[in-house]
C-alpha positions as a Python dict, from the first residue, in 0.01 Angstrom:
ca = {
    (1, 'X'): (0, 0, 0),
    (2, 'X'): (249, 235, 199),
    (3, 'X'): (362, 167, 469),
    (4, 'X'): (334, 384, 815),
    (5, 'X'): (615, 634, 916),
    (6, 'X'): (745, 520, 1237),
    (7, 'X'): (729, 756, 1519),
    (8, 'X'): (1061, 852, 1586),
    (9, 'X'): (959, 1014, 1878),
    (10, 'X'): (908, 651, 2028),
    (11, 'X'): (1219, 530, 1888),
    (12, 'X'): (1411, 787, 2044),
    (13, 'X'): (1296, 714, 2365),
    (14, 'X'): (1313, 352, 2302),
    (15, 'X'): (1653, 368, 2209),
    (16, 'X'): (1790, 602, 2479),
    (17, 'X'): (1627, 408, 2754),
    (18, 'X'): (1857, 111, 2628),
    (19, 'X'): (2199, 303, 2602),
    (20, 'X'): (2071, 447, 2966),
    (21, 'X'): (1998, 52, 3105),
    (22, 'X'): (2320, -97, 2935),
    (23, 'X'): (2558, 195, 3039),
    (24, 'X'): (2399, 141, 3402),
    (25, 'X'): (2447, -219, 3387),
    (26, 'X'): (2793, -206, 3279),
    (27, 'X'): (2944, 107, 3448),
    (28, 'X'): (2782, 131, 3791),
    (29, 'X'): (2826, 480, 3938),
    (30, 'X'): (2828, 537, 4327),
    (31, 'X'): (2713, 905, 4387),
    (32, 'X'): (2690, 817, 4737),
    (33, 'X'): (2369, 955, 4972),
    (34, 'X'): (2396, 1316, 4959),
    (35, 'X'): (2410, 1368, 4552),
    (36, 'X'): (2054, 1493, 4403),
    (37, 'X'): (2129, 1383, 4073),
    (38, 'X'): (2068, 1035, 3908),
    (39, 'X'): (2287, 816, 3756),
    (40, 'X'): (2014, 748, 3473),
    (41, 'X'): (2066, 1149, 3465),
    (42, 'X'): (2421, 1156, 3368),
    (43, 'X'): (2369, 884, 3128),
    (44, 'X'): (2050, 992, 2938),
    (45, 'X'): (2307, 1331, 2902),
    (46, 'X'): (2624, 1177, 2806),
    (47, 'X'): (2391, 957, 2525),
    (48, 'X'): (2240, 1244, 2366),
    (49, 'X'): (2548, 1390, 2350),
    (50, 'X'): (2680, 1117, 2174),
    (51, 'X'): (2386, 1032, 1960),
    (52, 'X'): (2368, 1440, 1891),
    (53, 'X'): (2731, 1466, 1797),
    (54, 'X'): (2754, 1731, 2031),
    (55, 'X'): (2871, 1833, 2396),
    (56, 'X'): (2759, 1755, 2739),
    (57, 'X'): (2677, 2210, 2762),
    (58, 'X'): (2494, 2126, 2475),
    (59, 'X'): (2245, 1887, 2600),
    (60, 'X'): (2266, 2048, 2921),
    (61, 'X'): (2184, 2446, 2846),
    (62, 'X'): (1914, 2285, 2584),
    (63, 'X'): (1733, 2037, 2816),
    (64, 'X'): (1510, 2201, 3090),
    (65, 'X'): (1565, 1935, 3349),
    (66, 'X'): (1909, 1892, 3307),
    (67, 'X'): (2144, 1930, 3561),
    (68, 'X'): (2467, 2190, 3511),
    (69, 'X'): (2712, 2054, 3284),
    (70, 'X'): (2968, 2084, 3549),
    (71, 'X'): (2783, 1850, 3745),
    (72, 'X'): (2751, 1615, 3470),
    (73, 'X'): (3157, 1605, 3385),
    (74, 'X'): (3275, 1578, 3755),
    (75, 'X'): (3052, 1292, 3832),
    (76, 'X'): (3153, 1131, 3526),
    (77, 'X'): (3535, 1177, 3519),
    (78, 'X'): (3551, 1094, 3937),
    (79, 'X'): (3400, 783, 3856),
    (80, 'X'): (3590, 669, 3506),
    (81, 'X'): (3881, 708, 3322),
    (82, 'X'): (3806, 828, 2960),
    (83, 'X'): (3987, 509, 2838),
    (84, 'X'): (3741, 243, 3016),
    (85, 'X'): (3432, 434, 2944),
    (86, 'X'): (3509, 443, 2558),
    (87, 'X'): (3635, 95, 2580),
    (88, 'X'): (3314, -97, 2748),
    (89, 'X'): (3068, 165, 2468),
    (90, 'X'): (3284, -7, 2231),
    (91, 'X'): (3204, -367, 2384),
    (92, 'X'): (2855, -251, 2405),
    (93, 'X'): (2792, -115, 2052),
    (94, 'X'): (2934, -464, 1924),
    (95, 'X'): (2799, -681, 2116),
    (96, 'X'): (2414, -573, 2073),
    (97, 'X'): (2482, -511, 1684),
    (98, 'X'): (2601, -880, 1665),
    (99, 'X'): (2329, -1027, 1907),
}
């Protein structure tokens, strides 16, 4: 008997949902009151550009509902240091494959 194909549509969305919740629950970003973008936003952009092996324009000229990759980067870099951010994905990505 074969087995079914998985829908990677699902897992996709399964597994960016939990890069998006663990980023969020280890790098908290304050955008303060007036900012119209999310902070689940500028996550679910910087993961696919990771898990794409491409840029933050990338994701960002090829996703309708994106915001403006400028937008993206200057949240990102006034809240972090490249150095911490790669450092706590590190933690991340180890931790959950060992778990």
């Amino acid at each position: 008997m074969q087995q079914p194909e998985a829908d990677s549509e699902i897992e996709e969305e399964h597994l960016l949902n939990f890069v998006v919740n663990s980023l969020d629950e280890e790098l908290a970003i304050d955008l303060g009151d007036d900012v119209k973008v999310t902070t689940e936003t500028l996550y679910e952009v910087l993961a696919g550009a990771s898990a794409g092996g491409t840029s933050i324009n990338h994701v960002c000229e090829t996703t309708g509902d994106s915001p403006h990759a400028n937008t993206v980067r200057g949240h990102l870099t006034e809240q972090f240091e490249l150095d911490s951010v790669e450092a706590v994905g590190d933690t991340l990505l180890q931790r959950d494959a060992l778990a």
